[in-house]
CSV table of C-alpha atoms in Angstrom, one decimal:
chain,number,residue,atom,x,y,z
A,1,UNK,CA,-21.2,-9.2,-46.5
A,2,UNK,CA,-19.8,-6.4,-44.2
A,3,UNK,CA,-18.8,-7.3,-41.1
A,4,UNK,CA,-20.9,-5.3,-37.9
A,5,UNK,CA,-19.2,-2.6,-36.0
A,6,UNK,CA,-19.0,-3.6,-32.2
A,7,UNK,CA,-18.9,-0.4,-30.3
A,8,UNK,CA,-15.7,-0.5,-27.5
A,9,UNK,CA,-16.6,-1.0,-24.1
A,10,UNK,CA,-16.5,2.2,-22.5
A,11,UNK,CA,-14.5,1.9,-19.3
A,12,UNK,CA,-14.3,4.8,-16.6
A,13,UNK,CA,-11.5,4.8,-14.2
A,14,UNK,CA,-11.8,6.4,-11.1
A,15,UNK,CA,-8.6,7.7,-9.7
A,16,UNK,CA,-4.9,8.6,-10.6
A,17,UNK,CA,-2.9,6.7,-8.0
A,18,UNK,CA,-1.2,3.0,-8.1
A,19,UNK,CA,-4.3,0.6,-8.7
A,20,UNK,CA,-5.6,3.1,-11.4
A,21,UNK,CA,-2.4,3.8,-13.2
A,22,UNK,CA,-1.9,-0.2,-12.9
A,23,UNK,CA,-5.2,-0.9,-14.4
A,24,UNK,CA,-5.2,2.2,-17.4
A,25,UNK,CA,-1.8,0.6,-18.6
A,26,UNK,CA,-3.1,-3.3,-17.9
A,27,UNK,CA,-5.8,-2.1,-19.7
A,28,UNK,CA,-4.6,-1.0,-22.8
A,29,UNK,CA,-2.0,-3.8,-23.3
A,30,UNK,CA,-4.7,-6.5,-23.0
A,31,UNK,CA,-8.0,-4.9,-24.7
A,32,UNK,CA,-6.6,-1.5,-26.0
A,33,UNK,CA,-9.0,-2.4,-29.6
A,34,UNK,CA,-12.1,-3.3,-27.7
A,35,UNK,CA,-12.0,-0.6,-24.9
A,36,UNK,CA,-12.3,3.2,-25.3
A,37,UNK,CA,-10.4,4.4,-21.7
A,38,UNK,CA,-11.7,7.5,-19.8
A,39,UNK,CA,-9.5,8.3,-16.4
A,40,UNK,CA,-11.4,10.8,-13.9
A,41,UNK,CA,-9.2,12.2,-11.1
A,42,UNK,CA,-8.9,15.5,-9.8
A,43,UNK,CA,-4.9,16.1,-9.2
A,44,UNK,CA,-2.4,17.0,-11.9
A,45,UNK,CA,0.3,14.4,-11.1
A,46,UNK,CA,0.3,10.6,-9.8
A,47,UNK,CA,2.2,10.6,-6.8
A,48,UNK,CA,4.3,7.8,-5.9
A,49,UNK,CA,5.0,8.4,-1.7
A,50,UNK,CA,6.7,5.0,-0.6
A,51,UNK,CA,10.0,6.5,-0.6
A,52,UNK,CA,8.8,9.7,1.8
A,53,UNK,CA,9.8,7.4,4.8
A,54,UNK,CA,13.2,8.8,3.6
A,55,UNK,CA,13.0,12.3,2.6
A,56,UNK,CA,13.2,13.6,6.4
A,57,UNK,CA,16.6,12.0,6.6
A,58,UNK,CA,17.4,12.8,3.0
A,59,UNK,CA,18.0,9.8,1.3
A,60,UNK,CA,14.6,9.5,-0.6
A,61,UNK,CA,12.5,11.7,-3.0
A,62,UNK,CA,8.5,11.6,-4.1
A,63,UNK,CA,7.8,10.8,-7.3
A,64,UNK,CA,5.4,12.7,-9.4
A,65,UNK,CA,4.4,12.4,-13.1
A,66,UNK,CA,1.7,14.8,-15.0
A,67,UNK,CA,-1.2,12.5,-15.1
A,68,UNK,CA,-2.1,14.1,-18.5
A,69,UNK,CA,1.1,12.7,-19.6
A,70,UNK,CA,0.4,8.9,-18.5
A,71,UNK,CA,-3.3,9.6,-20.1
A,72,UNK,CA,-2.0,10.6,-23.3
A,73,UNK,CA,0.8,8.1,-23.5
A,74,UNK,CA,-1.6,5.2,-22.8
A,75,UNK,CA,-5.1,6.5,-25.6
A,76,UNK,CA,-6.9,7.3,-22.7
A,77,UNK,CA,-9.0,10.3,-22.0
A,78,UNK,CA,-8.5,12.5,-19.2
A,79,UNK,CA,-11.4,13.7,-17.1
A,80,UNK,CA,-10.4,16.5,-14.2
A,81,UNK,CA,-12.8,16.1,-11.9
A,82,UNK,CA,-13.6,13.8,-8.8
A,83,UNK,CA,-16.3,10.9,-8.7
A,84,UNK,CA,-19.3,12.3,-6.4
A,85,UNK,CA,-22.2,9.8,-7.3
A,86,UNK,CA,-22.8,6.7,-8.8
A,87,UNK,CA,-26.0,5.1,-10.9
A,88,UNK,CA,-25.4,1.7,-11.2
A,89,UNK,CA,-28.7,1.7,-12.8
A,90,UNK,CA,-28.2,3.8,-15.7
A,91,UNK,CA,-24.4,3.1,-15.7
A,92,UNK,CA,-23.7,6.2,-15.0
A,93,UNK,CA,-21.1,8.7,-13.1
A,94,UNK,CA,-21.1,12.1,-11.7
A,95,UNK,CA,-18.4,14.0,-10.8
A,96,UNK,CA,-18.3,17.1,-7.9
A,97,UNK,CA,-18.1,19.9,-10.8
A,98,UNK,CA,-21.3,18.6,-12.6
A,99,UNK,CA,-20.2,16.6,-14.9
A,100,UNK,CA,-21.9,13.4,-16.3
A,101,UNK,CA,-19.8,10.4,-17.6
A,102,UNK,CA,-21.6,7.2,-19.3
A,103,UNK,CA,-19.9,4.1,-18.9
A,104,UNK,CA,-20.2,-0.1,-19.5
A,105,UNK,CA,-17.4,-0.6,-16.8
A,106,UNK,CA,-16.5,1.5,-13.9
A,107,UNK,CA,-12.8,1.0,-11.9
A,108,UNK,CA,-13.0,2.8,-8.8
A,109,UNK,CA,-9.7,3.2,-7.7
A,110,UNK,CA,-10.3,6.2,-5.5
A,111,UNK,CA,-7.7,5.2,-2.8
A,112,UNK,CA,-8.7,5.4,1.2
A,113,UNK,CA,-8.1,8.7,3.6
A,114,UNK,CA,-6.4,8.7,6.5
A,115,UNK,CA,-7.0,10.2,10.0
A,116,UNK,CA,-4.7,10.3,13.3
A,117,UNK,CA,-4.8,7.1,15.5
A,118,UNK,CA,-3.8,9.4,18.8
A,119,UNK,CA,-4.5,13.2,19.2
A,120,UNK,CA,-1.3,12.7,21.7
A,121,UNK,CA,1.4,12.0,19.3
A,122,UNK,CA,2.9,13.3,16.5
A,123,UNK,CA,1.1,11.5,13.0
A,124,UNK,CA,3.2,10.4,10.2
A,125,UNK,CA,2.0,10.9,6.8
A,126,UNK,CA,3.3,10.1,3.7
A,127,UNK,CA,2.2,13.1,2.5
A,128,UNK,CA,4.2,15.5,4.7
A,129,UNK,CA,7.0,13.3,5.4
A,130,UNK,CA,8.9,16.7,6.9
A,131,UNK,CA,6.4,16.6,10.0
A,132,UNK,CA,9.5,14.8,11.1
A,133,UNK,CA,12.1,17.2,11.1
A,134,UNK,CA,11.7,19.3,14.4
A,135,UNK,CA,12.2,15.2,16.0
A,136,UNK,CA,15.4,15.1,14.4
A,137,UNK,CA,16.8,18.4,15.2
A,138,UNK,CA,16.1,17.6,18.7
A,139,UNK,CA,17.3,14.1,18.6
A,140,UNK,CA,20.6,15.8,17.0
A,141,UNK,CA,20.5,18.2,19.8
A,142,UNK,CA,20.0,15.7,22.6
A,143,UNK,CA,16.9,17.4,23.9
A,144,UNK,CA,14.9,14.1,22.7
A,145,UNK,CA,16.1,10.9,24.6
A,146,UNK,CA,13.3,8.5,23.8
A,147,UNK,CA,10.9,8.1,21.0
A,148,UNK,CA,8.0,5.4,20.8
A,149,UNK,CA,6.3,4.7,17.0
A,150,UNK,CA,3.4,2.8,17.5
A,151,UNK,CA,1.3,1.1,15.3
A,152,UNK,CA,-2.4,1.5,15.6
A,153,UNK,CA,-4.8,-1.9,16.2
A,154,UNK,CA,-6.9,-0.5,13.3
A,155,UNK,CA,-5.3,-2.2,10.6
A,156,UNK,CA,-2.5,0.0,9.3
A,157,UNK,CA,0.1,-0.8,6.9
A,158,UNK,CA,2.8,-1.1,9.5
A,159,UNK,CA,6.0,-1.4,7.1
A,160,UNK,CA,6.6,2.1,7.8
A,161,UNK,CA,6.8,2.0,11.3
A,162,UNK,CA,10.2,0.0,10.8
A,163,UNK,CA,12.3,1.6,8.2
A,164,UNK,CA,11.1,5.2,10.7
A,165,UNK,CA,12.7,3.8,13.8
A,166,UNK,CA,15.7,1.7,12.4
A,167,UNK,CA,16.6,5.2,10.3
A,168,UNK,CA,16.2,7.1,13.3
A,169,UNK,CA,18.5,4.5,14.9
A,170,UNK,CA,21.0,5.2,12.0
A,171,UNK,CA,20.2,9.2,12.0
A,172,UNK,CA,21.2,9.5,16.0
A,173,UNK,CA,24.2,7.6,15.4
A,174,UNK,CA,25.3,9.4,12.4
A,175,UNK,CA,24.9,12.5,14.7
A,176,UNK,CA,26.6,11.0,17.7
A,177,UNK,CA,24.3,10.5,19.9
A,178,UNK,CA,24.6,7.0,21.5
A,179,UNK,CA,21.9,6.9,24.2
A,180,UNK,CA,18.8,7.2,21.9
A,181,UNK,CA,15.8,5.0,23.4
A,182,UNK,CA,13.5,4.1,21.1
A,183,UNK,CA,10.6,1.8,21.4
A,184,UNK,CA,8.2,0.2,19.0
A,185,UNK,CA,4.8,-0.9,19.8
A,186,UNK,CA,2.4,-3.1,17.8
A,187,UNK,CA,-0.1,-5.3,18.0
A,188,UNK,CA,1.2,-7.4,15.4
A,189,UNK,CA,2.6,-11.1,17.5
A,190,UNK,CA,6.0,-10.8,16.1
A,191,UNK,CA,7.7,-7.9,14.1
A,192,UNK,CA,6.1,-8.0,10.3
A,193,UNK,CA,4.5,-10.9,10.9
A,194,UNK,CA,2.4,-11.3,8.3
A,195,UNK,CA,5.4,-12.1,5.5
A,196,UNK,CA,5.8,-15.3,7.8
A,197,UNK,CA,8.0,-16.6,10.4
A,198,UNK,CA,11.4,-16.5,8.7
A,199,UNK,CA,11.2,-12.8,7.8
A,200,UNK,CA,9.9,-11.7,10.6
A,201,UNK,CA,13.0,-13.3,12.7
A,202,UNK,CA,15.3,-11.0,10.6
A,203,UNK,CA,13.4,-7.7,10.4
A,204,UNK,CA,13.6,-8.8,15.2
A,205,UNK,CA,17.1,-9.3,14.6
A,206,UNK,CA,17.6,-6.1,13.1
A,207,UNK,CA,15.9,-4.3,15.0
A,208,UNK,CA,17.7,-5.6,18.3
A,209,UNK,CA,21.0,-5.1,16.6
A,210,UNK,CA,20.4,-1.3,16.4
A,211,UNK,CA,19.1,-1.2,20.2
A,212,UNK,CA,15.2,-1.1,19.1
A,213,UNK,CA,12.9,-2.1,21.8
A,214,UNK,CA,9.9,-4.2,20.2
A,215,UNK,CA,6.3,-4.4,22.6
A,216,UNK,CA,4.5,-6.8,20.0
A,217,UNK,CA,1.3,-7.9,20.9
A,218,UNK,CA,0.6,-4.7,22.5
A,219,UNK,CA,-1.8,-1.8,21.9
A,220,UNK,CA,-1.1,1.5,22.6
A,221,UNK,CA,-3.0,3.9,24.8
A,222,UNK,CA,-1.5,7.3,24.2
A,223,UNK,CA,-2.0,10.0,26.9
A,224,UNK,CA,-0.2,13.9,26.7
A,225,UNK,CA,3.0,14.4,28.0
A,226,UNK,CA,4.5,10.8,26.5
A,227,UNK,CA,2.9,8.5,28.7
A,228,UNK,CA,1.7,5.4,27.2
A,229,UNK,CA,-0.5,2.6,28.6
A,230,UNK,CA,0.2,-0.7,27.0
A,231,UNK,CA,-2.6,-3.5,26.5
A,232,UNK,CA,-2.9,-6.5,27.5
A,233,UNK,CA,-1.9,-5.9,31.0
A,234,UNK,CA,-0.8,-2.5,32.8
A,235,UNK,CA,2.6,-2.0,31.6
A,236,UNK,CA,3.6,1.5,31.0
A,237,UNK,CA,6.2,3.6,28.4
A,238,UNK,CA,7.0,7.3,29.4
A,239,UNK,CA,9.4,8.6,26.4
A,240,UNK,CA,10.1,12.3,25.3
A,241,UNK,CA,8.5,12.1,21.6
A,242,UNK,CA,5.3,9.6,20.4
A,243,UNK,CA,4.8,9.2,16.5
A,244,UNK,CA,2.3,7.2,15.2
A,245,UNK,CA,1.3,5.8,12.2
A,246,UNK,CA,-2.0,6.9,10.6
A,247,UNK,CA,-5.2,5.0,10.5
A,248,UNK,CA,-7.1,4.7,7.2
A,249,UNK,CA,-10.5,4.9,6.3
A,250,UNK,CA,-12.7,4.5,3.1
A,251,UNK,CA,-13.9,7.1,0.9
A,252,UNK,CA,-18.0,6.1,0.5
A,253,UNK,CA,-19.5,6.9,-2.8
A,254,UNK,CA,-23.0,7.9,-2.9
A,255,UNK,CA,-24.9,4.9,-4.9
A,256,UNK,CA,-22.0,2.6,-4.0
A,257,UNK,CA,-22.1,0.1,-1.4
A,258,UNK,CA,-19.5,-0.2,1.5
A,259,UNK,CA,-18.5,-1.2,4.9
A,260,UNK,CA,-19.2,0.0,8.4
A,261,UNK,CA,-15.8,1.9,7.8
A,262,UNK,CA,-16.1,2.8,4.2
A,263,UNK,CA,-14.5,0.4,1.9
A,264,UNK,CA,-16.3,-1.4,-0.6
A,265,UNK,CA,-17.0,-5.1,-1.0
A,266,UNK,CA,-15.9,-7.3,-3.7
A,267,UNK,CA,-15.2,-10.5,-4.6
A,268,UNK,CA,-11.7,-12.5,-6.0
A,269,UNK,CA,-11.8,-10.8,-9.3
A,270,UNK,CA,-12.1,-7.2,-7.9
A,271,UNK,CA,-16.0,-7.2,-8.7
A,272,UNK,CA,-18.4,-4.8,-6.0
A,273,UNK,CA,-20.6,-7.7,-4.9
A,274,UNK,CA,-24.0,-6.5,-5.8
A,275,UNK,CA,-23.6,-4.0,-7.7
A,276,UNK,CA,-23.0,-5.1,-11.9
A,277,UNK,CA,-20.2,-3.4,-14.0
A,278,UNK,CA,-18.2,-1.6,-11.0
A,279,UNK,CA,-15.0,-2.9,-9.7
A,280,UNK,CA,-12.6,-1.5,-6.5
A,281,UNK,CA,-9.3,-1.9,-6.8
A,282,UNK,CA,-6.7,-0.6,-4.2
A,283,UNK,CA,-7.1,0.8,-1.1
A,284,UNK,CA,-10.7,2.0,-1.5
A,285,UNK,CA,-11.8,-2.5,-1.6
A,286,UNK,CA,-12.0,-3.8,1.6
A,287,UNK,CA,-9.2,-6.1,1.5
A,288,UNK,CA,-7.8,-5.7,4.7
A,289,UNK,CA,-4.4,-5.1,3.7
A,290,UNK,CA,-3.8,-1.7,2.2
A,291,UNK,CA,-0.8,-1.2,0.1
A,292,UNK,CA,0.8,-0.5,-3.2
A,293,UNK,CA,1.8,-3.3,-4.9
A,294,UNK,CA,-1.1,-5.5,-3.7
A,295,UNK,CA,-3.4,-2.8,-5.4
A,296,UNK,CA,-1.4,-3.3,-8.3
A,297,UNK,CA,-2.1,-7.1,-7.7
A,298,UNK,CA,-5.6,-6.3,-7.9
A,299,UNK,CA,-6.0,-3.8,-10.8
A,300,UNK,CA,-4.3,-6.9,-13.2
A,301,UNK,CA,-7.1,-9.0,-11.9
A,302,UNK,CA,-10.0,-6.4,-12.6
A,303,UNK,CA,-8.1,-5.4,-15.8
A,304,UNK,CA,-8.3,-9.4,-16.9
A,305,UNK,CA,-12.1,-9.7,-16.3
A,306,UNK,CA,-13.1,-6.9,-18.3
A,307,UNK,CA,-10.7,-7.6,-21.3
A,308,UNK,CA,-12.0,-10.6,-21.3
A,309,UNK,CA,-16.0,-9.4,-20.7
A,310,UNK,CA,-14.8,-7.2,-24.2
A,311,UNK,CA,-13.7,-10.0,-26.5
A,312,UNK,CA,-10.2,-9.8,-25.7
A,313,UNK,CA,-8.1,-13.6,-26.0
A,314,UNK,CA,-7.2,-13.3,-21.8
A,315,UNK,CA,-8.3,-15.5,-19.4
A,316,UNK,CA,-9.3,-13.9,-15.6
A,317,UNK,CA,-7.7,-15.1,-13.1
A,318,UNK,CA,-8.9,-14.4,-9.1
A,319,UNK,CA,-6.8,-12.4,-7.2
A,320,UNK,CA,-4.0,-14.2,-5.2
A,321,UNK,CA,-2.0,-12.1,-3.7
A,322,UNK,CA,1.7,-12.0,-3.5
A,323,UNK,CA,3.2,-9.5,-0.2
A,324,UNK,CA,6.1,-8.0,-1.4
A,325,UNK,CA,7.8,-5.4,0.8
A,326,UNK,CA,11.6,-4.0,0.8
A,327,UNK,CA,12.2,-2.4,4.3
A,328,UNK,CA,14.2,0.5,4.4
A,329,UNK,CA,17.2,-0.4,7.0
A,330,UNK,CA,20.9,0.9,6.7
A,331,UNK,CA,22.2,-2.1,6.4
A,332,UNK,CA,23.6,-5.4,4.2
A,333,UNK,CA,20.7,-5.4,1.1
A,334,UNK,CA,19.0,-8.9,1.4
A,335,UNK,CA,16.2,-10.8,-0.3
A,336,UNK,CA,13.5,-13.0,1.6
A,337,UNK,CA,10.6,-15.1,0.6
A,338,UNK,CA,8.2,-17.1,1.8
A,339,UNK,CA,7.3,-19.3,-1.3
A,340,UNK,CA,6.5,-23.2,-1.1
A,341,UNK,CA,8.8,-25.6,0.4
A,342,UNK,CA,10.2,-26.8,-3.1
A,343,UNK,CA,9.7,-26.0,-6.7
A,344,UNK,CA,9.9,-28.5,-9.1
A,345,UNK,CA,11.8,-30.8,-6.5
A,346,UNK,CA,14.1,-28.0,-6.0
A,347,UNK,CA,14.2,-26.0,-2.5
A,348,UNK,CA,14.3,-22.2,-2.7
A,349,UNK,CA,16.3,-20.5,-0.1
A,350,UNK,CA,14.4,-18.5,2.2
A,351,UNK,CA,17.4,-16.2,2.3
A,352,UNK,CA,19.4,-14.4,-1.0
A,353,UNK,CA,21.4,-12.0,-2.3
A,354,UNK,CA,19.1,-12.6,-5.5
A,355,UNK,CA,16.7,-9.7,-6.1
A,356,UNK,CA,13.6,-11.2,-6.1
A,357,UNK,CA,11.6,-8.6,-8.5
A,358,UNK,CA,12.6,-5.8,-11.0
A,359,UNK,CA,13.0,-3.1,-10.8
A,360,UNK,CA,13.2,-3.8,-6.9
A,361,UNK,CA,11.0,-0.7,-5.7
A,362,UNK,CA,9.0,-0.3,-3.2
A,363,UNK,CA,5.8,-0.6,-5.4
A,364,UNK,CA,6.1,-3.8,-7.8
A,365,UNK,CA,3.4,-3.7,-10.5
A,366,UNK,CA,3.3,-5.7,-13.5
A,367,UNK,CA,2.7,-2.5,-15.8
A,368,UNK,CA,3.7,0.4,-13.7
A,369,UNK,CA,6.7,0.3,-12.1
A,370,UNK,CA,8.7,-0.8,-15.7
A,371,UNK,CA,7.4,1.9,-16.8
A,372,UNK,CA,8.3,4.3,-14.5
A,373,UNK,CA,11.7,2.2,-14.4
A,374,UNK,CA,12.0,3.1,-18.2
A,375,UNK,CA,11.0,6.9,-17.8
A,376,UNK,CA,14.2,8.7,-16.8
A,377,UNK,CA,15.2,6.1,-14.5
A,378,UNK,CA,12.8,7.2,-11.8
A,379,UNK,CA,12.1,4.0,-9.7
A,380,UNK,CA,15.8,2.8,-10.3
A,381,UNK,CA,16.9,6.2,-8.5
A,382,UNK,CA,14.5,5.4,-5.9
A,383,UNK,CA,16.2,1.8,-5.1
A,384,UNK,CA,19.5,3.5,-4.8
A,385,UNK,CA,18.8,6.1,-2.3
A,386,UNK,CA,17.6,3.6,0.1
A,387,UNK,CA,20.5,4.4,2.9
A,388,UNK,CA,22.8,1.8,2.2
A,389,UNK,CA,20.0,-0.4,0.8
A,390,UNK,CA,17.4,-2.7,2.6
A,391,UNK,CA,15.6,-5.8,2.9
A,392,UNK,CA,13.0,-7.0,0.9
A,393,UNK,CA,10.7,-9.8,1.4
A,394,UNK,CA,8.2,-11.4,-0.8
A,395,UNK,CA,5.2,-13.2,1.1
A,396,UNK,CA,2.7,-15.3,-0.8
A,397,UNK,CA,-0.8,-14.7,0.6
A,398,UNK,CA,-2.8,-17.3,1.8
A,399,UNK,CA,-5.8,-18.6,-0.7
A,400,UNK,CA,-7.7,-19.2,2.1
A,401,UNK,CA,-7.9,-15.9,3.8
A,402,UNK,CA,-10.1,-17.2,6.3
A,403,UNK,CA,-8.1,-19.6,7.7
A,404,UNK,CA,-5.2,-16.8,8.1
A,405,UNK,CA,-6.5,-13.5,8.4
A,406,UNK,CA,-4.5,-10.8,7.8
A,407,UNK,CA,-5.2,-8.0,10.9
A,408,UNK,CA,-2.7,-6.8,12.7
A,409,UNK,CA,-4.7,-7.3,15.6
A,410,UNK,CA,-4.2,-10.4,17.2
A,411,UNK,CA,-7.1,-10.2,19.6
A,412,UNK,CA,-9.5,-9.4,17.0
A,413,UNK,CA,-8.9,-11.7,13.8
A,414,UNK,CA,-10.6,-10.2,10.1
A,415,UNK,CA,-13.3,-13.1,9.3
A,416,UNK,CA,-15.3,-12.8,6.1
A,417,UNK,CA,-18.8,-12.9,6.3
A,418,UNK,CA,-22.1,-13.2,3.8
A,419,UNK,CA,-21.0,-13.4,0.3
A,420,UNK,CA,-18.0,-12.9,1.0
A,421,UNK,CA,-17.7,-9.8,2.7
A,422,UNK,CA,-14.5,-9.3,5.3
């Protein structure tokens, strides 16, 4: 007796950055019989930006790839266009030129915009990282003598905000100019304190080695001419130069349900809670920390549960995430984790030489960055033009998220609410 034809689950994959290159590729290694792949994004090339913190001081490039070329290479088909609406209903998606695209499962993996925190300083974006250069020319030229990078309270990734002032440490050094002042201000209680105690006692003691001054615990009001109010209290910062890091924001989708700010809801496997057959991944889900290789985390878990949902022999797993970060510095590379006490009766050093992931990038995805690592060496470039290398620290996420949430505001704590919304 023949057997009956199953028809693939048609998934649709909204986006071309890191969660929904993560998930094509996750995709096709763990259902690639079962699953026929559409990818809908509207630029020509994934962009990978966590090396633009360098390129102002020229010791890091952007990586770009043709997204046709990751499309092709991984059987799926590529749809140039941008997601405008969304029938859950009818399982269905339309894109901004018209178009109309069935689907069983739907990733959206549309990312999150950005906007300026403070119309008084000077906004760094990853996406025109050379904003920076007039600062350096006039910290080269000594007509700059003080330079504050703040972190906004709004939940920004604040890595960033590190590697930019201990470079600019390194940069007015290199350039001879000893009496730099440069202060850092965030509302985080410790520098990087969400990779844990340990790690955030060496990313202090590096930055008070290269003369950083650190104003944790504060927020920033910014007002014209450099003047700064911090919070709490009335303390006060006038410097020459302000840059601040951007705030982010979601991307609502007509027929898709999100936050008061735009992201959208889901659950431990990536799922939109309410909505059946559409997952988030990346920086468009409202978990409240927004980077790289935690979307990555999260596109293997969405990637699991619908392999599975389509017959394939995987098991989902919820989505436990695992911070991993490598800050830029100038100095001695090192290694730090935050892991359990002991494993298997054996303690593991909080401190090594060891790296702790490969390739060691700034993005670490289970699918992605090998690849990438394989195709003409691109991410193993990228380690080696960190300026004499950097530390990198991996954190492991509390389960309980309540219990530790992870804002970067520590006067106004992240607390999830019904069914499990943040």
């Amino acid at each position: 007796m023949p057997s009956a034809h199953i028809a693939p689950l048609r998934v649709v994959i909204a986006g071309g950055g890191v969660a929904a290159l993560e998930t094509l590729m996750a995709l096709h290694d763990l259902g690639e019989q079962q699953l026929r792949l559409t990818v809908v994004a509207p630029d020509d090339d994934f962009v990978l930006r966590p090396m633009s913190v360098a390129v102002p001081f020229s010791a890091g490039h952007v990586t770009r790839v043709p997204l046709d070329e990751v499309c092709a290479g991984f059987g799926a088909r590529r749809v140039r266009a941008a997601v405008a609406a969304v029938d859950a209903g009818a399982r269905r998606v339309t894109c901004h030129d018209g178009a109309v695209l069935d689907y069983d499962v739907l990733v959206l993996a549309t990312g999150a915009d950005t906007r300026p925190a403070y119309r008084a300083a000077l906004t760094f974006s990853d996406e025109d990282p050379e904003r920076l250069n007039g600062l350096l020319r006039d910290i080269e030229q000594g007509s700059c003598a003080s330079v504050a990078l703040v972190v906004p309270p709004a939940g920004s990734w604040a890595l960033p905000v590190y590697e930019l002032a201990l470079m600019l440490a390194r940069h007015a050094r290199d350039a001879g100019v000893d009496d730099l002042e440069i202060h850092l201000v965030t509302p985080e209680p410790a520098p990087l304190a969400v990779f844990g105690a340990e790690a955030s006692d060496a990313v202090a003691r590096l930055l008070a080695d290269a003369g950083i001054r650190v104003h944790a615990g504060s927020y920033a009001s910014v007002q014209r001419g450099g003047r700064i109010t911090l919070a709490p209290g009335d303390r006060r910062l006038h410097v020459a130069r302000v840059v601040a890091l951007p705030v982010a924001e979601g991307r609502p989708i007509p027929g898709v349900p999100a936050d008061d700010h735009g992201f959208v809801p889901v659950d431990d496997h990536c799922r939109v809670i309410g909505v059946d057959g559409v997952y988030a991944v990346g920086d468009g889900a409202d978990f409240p920390v927004k980077q790289g290789g935690l979307a990555a985390q999260q596109a293997d878990v969405a990637a699991r549960d619908i392999a599975a949902a389509a017959g394939a022999d995987v098991t989902p797993e919820p989505f436990r995430p695992v911070l991993r970060g490598m800050l830029l510095t100038g100095g001695e590379p090192r290694f730090l984790r935050r892991p359990p006490a002991t494993t298997n009766g054996t303690r593991i050093p909080p401190v090594s030489t060891d790296r702790l992931w490969w390739p060691p990038t700034k993005v670490v995805g289970r699918y992605l960055a090998p690849w990438l690592a394989g195709r003409a060496g691109a991410l193993r470039a990228e380690a080696e033009a960190a300026p004499g290398g950097g530390l990198a620290v991996e954190a492991e996420l509390a389960v309980d998220r309540d219990a530790q949430p992870l804002s970067l505001s520590p006067l106004g704590p992240l607390r999830r609410g019904p069914r499990g919304r943040w």
